[in-house]
XYZ file of C-alpha atoms in Angstrom:
494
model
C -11.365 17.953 22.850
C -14.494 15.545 23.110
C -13.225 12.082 22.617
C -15.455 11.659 18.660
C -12.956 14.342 17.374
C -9.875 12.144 18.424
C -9.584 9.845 15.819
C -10.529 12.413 12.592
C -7.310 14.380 13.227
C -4.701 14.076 11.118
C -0.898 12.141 12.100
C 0.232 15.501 11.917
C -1.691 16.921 14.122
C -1.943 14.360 16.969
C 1.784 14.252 17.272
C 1.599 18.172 17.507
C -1.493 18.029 19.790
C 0.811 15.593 22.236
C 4.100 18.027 22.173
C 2.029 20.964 22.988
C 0.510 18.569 25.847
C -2.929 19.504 24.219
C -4.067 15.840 23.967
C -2.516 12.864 26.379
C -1.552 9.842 24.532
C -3.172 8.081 26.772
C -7.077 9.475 25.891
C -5.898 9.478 22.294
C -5.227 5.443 22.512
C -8.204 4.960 24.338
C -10.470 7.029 21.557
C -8.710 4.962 18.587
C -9.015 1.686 20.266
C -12.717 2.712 21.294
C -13.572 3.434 17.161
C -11.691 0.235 16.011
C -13.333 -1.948 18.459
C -16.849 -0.203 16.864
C -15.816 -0.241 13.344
C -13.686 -3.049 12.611
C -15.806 -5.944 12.864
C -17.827 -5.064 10.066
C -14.880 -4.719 7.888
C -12.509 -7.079 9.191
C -9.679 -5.056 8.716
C -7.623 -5.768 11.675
C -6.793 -9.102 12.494
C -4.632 -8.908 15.060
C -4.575 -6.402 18.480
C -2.421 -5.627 20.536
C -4.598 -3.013 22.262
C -3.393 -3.843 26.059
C 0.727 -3.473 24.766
C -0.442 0.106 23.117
C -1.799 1.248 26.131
C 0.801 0.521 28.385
C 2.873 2.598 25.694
C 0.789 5.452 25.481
C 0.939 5.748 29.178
C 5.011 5.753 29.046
C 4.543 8.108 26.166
C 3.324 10.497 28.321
C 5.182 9.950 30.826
C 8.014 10.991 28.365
C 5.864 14.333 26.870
C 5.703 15.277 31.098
C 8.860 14.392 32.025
C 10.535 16.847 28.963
C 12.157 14.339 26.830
C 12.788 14.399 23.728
C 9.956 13.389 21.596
C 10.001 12.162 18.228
C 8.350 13.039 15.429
C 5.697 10.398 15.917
C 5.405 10.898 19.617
C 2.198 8.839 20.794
C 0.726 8.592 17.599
C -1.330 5.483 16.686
C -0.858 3.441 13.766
C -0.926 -0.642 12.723
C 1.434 -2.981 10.453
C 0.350 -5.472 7.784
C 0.469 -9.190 8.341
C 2.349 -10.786 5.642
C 6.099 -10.236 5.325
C 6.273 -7.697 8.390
C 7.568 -8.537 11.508
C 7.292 -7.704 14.870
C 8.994 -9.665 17.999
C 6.689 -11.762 19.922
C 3.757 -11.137 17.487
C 1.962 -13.226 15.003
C 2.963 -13.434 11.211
C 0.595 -15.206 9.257
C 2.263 -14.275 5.878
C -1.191 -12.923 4.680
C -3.933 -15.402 6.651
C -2.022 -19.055 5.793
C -4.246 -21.033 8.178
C -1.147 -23.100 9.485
C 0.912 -20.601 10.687
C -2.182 -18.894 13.204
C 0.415 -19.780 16.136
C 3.557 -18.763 14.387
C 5.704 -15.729 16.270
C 8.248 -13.166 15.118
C 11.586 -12.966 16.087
C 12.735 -9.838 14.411
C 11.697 -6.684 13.177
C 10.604 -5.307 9.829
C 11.576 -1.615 9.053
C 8.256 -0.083 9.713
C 8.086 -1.718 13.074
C 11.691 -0.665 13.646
C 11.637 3.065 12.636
C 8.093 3.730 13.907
C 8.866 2.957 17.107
C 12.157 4.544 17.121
C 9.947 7.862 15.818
C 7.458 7.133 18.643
C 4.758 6.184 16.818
C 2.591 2.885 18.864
C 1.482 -0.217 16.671
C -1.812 -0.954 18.172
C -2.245 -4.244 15.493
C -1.616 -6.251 12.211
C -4.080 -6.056 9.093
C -5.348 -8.551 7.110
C -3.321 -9.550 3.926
C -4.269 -12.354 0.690
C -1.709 -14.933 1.223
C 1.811 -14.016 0.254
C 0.489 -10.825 -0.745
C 0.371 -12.632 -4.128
C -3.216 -10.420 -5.726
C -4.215 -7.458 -5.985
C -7.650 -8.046 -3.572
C -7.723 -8.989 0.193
C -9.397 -12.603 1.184
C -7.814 -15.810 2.837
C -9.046 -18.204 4.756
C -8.182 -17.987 7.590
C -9.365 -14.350 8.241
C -11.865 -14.162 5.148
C -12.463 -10.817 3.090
C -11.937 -7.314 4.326
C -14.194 -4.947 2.382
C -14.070 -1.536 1.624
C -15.831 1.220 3.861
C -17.526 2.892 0.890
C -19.643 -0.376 0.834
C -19.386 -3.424 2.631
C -18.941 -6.189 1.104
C -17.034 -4.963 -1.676
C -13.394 -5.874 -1.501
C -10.357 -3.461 -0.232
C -8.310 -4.568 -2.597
C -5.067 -6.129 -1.772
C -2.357 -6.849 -0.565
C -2.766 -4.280 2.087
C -6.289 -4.257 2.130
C -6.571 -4.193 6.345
C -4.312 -1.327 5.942
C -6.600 0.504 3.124
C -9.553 0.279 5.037
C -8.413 0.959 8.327
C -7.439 4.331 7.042
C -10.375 4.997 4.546
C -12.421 4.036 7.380
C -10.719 6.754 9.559
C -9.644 4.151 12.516
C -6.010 5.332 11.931
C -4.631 8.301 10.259
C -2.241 6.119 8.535
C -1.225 2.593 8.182
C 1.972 0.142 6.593
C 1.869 -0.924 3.025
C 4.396 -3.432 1.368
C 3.924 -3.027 -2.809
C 5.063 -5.657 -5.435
C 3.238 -5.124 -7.466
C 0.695 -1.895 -6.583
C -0.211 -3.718 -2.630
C -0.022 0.028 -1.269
C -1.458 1.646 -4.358
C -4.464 -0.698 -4.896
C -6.091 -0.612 -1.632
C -5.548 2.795 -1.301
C -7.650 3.311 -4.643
C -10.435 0.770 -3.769
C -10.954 2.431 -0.105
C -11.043 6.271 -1.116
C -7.075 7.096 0.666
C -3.798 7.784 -0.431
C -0.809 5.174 -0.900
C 2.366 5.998 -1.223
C 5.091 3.362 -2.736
C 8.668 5.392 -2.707
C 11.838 4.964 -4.790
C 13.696 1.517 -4.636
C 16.238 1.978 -1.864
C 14.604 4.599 -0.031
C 12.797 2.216 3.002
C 15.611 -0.155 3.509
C 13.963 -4.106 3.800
C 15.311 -6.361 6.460
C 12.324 -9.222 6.081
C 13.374 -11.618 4.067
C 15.801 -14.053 3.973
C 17.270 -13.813 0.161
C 18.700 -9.563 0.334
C 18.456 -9.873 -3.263
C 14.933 -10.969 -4.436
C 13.260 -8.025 -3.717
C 14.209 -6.836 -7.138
C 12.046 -8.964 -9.687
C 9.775 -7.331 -8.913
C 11.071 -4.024 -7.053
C 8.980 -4.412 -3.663
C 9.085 -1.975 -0.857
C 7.400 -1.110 2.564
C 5.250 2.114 2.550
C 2.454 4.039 3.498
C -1.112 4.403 3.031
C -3.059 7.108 4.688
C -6.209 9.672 4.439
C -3.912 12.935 3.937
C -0.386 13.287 1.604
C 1.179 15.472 4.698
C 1.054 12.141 6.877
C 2.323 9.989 4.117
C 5.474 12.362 3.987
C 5.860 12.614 7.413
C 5.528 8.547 8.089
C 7.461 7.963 4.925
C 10.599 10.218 6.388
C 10.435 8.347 9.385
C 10.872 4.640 8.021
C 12.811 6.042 5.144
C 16.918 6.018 5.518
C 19.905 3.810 5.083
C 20.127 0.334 6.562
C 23.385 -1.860 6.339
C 21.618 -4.654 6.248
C 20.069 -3.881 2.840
C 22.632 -4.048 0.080
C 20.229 -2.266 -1.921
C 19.367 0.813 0.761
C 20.147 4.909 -0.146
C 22.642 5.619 1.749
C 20.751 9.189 2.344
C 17.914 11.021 4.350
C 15.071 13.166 2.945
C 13.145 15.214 4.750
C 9.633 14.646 2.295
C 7.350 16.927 4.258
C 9.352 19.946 2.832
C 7.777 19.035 -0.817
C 4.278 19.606 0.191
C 4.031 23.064 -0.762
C 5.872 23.500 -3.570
C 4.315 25.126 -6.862
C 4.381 23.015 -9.864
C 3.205 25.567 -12.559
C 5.002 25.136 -15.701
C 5.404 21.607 -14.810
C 4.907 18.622 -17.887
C 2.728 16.376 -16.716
C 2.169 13.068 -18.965
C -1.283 11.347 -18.670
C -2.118 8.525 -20.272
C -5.786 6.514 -19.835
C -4.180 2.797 -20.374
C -0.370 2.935 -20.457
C -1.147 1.989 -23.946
C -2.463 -1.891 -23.417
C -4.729 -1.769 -20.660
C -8.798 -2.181 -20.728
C -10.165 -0.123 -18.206
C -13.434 0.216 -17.019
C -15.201 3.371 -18.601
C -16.545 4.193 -14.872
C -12.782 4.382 -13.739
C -12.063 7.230 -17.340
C -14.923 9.103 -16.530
C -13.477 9.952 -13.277
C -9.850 10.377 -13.727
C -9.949 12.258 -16.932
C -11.946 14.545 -14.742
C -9.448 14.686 -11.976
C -6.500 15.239 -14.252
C -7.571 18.767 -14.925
C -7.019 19.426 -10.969
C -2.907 19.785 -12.448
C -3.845 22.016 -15.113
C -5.550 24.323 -12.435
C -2.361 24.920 -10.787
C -0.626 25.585 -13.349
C 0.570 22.289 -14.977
C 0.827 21.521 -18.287
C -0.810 18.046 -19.288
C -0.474 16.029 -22.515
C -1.504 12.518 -23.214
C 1.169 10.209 -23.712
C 1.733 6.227 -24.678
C 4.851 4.653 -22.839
C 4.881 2.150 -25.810
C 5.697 -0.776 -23.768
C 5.514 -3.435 -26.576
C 4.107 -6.285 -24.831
C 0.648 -6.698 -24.486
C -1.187 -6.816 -20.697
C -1.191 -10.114 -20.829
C 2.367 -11.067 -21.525
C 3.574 -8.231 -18.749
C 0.927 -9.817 -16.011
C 2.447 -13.644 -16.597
C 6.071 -12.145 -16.203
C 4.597 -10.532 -12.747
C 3.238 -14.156 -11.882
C 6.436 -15.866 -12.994
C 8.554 -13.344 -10.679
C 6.002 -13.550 -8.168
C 5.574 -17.417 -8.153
C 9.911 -17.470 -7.659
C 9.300 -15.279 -4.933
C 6.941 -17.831 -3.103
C 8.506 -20.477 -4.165
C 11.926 -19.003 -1.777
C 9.227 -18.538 0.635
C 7.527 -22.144 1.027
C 11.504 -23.414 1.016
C 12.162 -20.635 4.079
C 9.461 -21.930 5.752
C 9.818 -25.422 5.152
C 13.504 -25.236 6.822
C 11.327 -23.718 10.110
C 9.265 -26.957 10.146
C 5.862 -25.838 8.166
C 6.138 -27.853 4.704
C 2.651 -25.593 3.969
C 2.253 -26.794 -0.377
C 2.485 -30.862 1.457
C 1.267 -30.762 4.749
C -1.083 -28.021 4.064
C -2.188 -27.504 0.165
C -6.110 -26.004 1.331
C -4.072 -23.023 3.052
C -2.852 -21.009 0.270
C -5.490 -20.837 -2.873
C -5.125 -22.599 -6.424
C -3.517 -19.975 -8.364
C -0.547 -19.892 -6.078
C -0.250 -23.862 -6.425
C 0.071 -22.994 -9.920
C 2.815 -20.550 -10.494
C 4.722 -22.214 -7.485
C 4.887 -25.379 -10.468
C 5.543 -22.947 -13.112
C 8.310 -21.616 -11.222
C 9.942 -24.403 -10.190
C 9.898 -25.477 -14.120
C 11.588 -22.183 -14.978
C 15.337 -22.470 -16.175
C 17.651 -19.754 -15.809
C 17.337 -18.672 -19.400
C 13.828 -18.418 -18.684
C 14.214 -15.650 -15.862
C 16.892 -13.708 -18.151
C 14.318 -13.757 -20.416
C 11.936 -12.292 -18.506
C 14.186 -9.858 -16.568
C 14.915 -8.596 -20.135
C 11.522 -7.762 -20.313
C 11.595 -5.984 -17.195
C 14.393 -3.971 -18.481
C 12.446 -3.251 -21.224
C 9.714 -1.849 -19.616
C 12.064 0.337 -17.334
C 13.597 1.787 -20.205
C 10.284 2.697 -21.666
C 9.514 4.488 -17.897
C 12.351 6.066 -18.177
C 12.251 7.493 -21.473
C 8.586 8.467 -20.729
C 10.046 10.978 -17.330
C 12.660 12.426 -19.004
C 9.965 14.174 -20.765
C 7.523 14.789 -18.096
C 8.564 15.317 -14.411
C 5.050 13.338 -13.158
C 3.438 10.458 -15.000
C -0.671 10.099 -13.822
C -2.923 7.060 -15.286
C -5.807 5.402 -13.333
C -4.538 3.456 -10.496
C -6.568 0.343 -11.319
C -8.831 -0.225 -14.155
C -11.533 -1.698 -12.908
C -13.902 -1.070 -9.976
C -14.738 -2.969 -6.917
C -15.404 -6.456 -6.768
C -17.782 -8.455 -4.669
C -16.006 -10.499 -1.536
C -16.499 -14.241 -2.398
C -17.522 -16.600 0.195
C -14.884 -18.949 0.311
C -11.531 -17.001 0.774
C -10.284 -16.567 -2.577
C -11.514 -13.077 -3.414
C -10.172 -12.374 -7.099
C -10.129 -9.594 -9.195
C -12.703 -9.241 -12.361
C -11.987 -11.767 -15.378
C -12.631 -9.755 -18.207
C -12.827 -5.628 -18.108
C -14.578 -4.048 -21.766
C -15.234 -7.594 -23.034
C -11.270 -8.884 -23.263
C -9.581 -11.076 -20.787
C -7.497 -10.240 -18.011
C -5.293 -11.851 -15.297
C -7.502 -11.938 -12.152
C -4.597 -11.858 -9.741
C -2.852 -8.883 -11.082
C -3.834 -8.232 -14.607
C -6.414 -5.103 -13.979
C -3.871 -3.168 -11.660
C -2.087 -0.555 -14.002
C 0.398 -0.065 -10.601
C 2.562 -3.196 -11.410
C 4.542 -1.868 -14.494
C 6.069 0.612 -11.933
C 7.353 -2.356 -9.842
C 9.072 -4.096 -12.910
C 10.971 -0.287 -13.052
C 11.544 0.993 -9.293
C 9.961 4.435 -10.234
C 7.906 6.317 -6.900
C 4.744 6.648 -7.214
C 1.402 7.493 -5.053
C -2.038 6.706 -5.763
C -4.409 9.801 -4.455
C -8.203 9.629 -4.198
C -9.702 10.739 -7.761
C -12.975 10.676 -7.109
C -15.914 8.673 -6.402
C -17.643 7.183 -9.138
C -21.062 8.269 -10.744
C -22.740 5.470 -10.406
C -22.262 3.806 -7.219
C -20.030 6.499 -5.634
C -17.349 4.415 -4.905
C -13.189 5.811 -4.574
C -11.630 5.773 -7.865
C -7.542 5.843 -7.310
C -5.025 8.356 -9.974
C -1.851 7.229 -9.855
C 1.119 9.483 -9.818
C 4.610 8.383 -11.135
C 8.005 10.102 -10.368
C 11.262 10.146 -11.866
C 13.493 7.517 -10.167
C 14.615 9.294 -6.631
C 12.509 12.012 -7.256
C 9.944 11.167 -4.678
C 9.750 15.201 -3.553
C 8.379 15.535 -6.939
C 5.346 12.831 -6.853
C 4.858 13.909 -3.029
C 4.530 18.104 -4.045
C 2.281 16.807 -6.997
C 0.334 14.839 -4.363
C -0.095 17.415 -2.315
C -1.169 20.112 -5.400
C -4.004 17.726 -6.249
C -5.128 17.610 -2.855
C -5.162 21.224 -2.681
C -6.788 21.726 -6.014
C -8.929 18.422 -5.786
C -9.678 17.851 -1.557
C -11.235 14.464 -0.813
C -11.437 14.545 2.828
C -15.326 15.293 2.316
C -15.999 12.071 0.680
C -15.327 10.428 3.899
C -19.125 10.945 4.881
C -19.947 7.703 3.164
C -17.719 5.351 5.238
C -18.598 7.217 8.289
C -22.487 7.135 7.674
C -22.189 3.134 7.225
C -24.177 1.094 9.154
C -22.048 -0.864 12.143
């Protein structure tokens, strides 16, 4: 197989390539590394390699696939980890590019690192993160902007924007997410690939210190990749019970065995805005023409209003508020370690997260009940909404790309249709989902007319019912391909 080919083949295939001992790990490292090292710098996607360390495992990899071990299901197959709250021993963790913590090294393991390697995949890197994951683009300053490979210079979109464009790009055939708030689901819209965010409980979170804050909101580790098969097949592997995880399903699914099931005669329940949301008319245009893709196998689509009762600007502040506790436990973590980073270092992390860091050490506990009541609400309205559709869809985002700024603080668009929206988080229609726990993917829809640029359709699940979003996936790639719009990233001047 001539070298070029390596790196367009699916996860799938590579790990089936090195059972069969069709393709050596070792020339299938070597042909990844070779396109990163080509592509990356004009995207600044990865910011961290590791390329040496993933050799030397590729060659014990196939050592292993000679020798007649057992392999697992990820035997030899490349992939890379985001750099915010993801850990790997001996490695970096910049908690998404905070300037003063360049030098500072892991001493544990986050469950993607963990279970990848346990399934045999090899972490060649980290990807560039916002700090604290706390937006919905990619910038910081100490790495600067990653862009999007269907036009440079255009953000990613955050938090796991290395991650997005890495895969969009085709340097990896899939990549680690973590999603608070749509970080899996955003990039994967803004660079043309699919994200997958699963069920509460089903990847098991050992990277935090506080077991119980992942809940306000619901944040998971995940997947983002360029084809729904590799999604279910990385998602199994990091998927699973962990004891350390009060909140972790104490239960293993097998995901890939969704992919071809039929959904005719399924209810499907679209809706354009969840009901409060401006979106972009660029971002309609495309998904209302995507949506038909369920119809032609055999789906039955109506529109449908969750009737949330709080307007997109009250729901984005609650996400800030959480959000802002959630840093706030961080910046007191990392003080304990020695890095006071809001005193010692205020320029590292950008203005807005000064701000609801205050607001959330004004909060009083009758403050967050309030809020969390909200969050019930809005679960109750999800919830209502699937039990009378099986799948969900609305655009993943409502806006389109935005220009990388020049001085590491990247934000999203201010006002969308003339009215005025958060610029962190306010134009993501994925965050709802994390005040509810629901699974839910976002799948190429399309490029846009204009400027032919990925437009993400997100697809919601019943709670635990993450066969059903990844069969639906896997439908509207059947009925709706997108691997051809990869042409654009590929054709892009290096």
């Amino acid at each position: 197989m001539p070298a070029g080919d390596v790196p367009h083949l699916s996860a799938v295939e590579m790990a089936r390539l090195v059972r069969e001992r069709a393709l050596s790990p070792v020339e299938l490292m070597d042909a990844v590394i070779a396109r990163i090292e080509a592509r990356n710098p004009t995207l600044n996607a990865l910011v961290y390699s590791a390329f040496d360390e993933a050799r030397d495992k590729a060659k014990i990899a196939e050592r292993d696939v000679m020798a007649g071990k057992a392999l697992g299901p990820l035997h030899g197959v490349p992939t890379a980890m985001k750099d915010c709250v993801d850990f790997k021993p001996g490695w970096p963790s910049t908690f998404g590019g905070i300037r003063c913590l360049a030098n500072a090294i892991a001493d544990s393991c986050c469950t993607f690192a963990e279970r990848m390697e346990a399934a045999g995949a090899i972490i060649v890197g980290k990807t560039n993160s916002p700090q604290l994951g706390f937006r919905g683009t990619c910038d910081n300053t100490l790495f600067g902007p990653t862009s999007t490979p269907f036009k440079v210079g255009y953000n990613s979109g955050g938090s796991s924007g290395g991650s997005g464009a890495m895969v969009g790009d085709g340097m990896l055939p899939f990549a680690e997410g973590t999603d608070g708030g749509g970080s899996i689901r955003i990039p994967a819209a803004w660079c043309g690939a699919f994200g997958y965010k699963s069920s509460y409980g089903r990847v098991a979170s050992m990277s935090r210190t506080n077991a119980f804050s992942g809940t306000s909101p619901f944040v998971t580790e995940g997947i983002i990749a360029r084809r729904v098969e590799d999604a279910a097949l990385a998602t199994t592997a990091i998927a699973g019970y962990d004891h350390r995880d009060p909140f972790s399903l104490d239960e293993s699914v097998d995901f890939t065995g969704a992919l071809n099931t039929d959904i005719r005669g399924w209810k499907i329940g679209y809706s354009r805005d969840f009901g409060i949301f401006p979106v972009d008319p660029a971002v309609i245009e495309v998904v209302d023409a995507a949506v038909k893709a369920f119809e032609d196998a055999g789906a039955i689509v109506e529109e449908v209003d969750p009737g949330f009762g709080y307007s997109q600007s009250e729901l984005s502040d609650v996400w800030c508020r959480f959000s802002g506790l959630n840093a706030m436990g961080a910046f007191e973590a990392y003080k304990a370690m020695g890095y006071d980073i809001l005193k010692d270092h205020p320029d590292d992390v950008p203005p807005e997260v000064h701000e609801w860091d205050r607001i959330a050490r004004t909060l009083t506990p009758l403050d967050k009940h309030n809020d969390q009541i909200i969050q019930t609400r809005i679960f109750l309205a999800m919830q209502a909404m699937l039990a009378k559709y099986r799948i969900v869809v609305t655009p993943t985002l409502a806006a389109m790309q935005v220009k990388n700024a020049d001085d590491g603080n990247t934000r999203g668009p201010a006002t969308i249709n003339g009215e005025a929206v958060n610029r962190l988080i306010g134009w993501c229609m994925t965050y709802p989902v994390n005040f509810s726990g629901h699974p839910a993917a976002s799948a190429p829809a399309g490029l846009s007319s204009k400027d032919k640029l990925p437009v993400g359709l997100q697809i919601i699940g019943r709670r635990y019912a993450d066969n059903d979003v990844f069969a639906a996936s896997a439908a509207f790639e059947r009925h709706r391909p997108w691997m051809d719009s990869y042409a654009i990233p590929e054709a892009r001047p290096l």
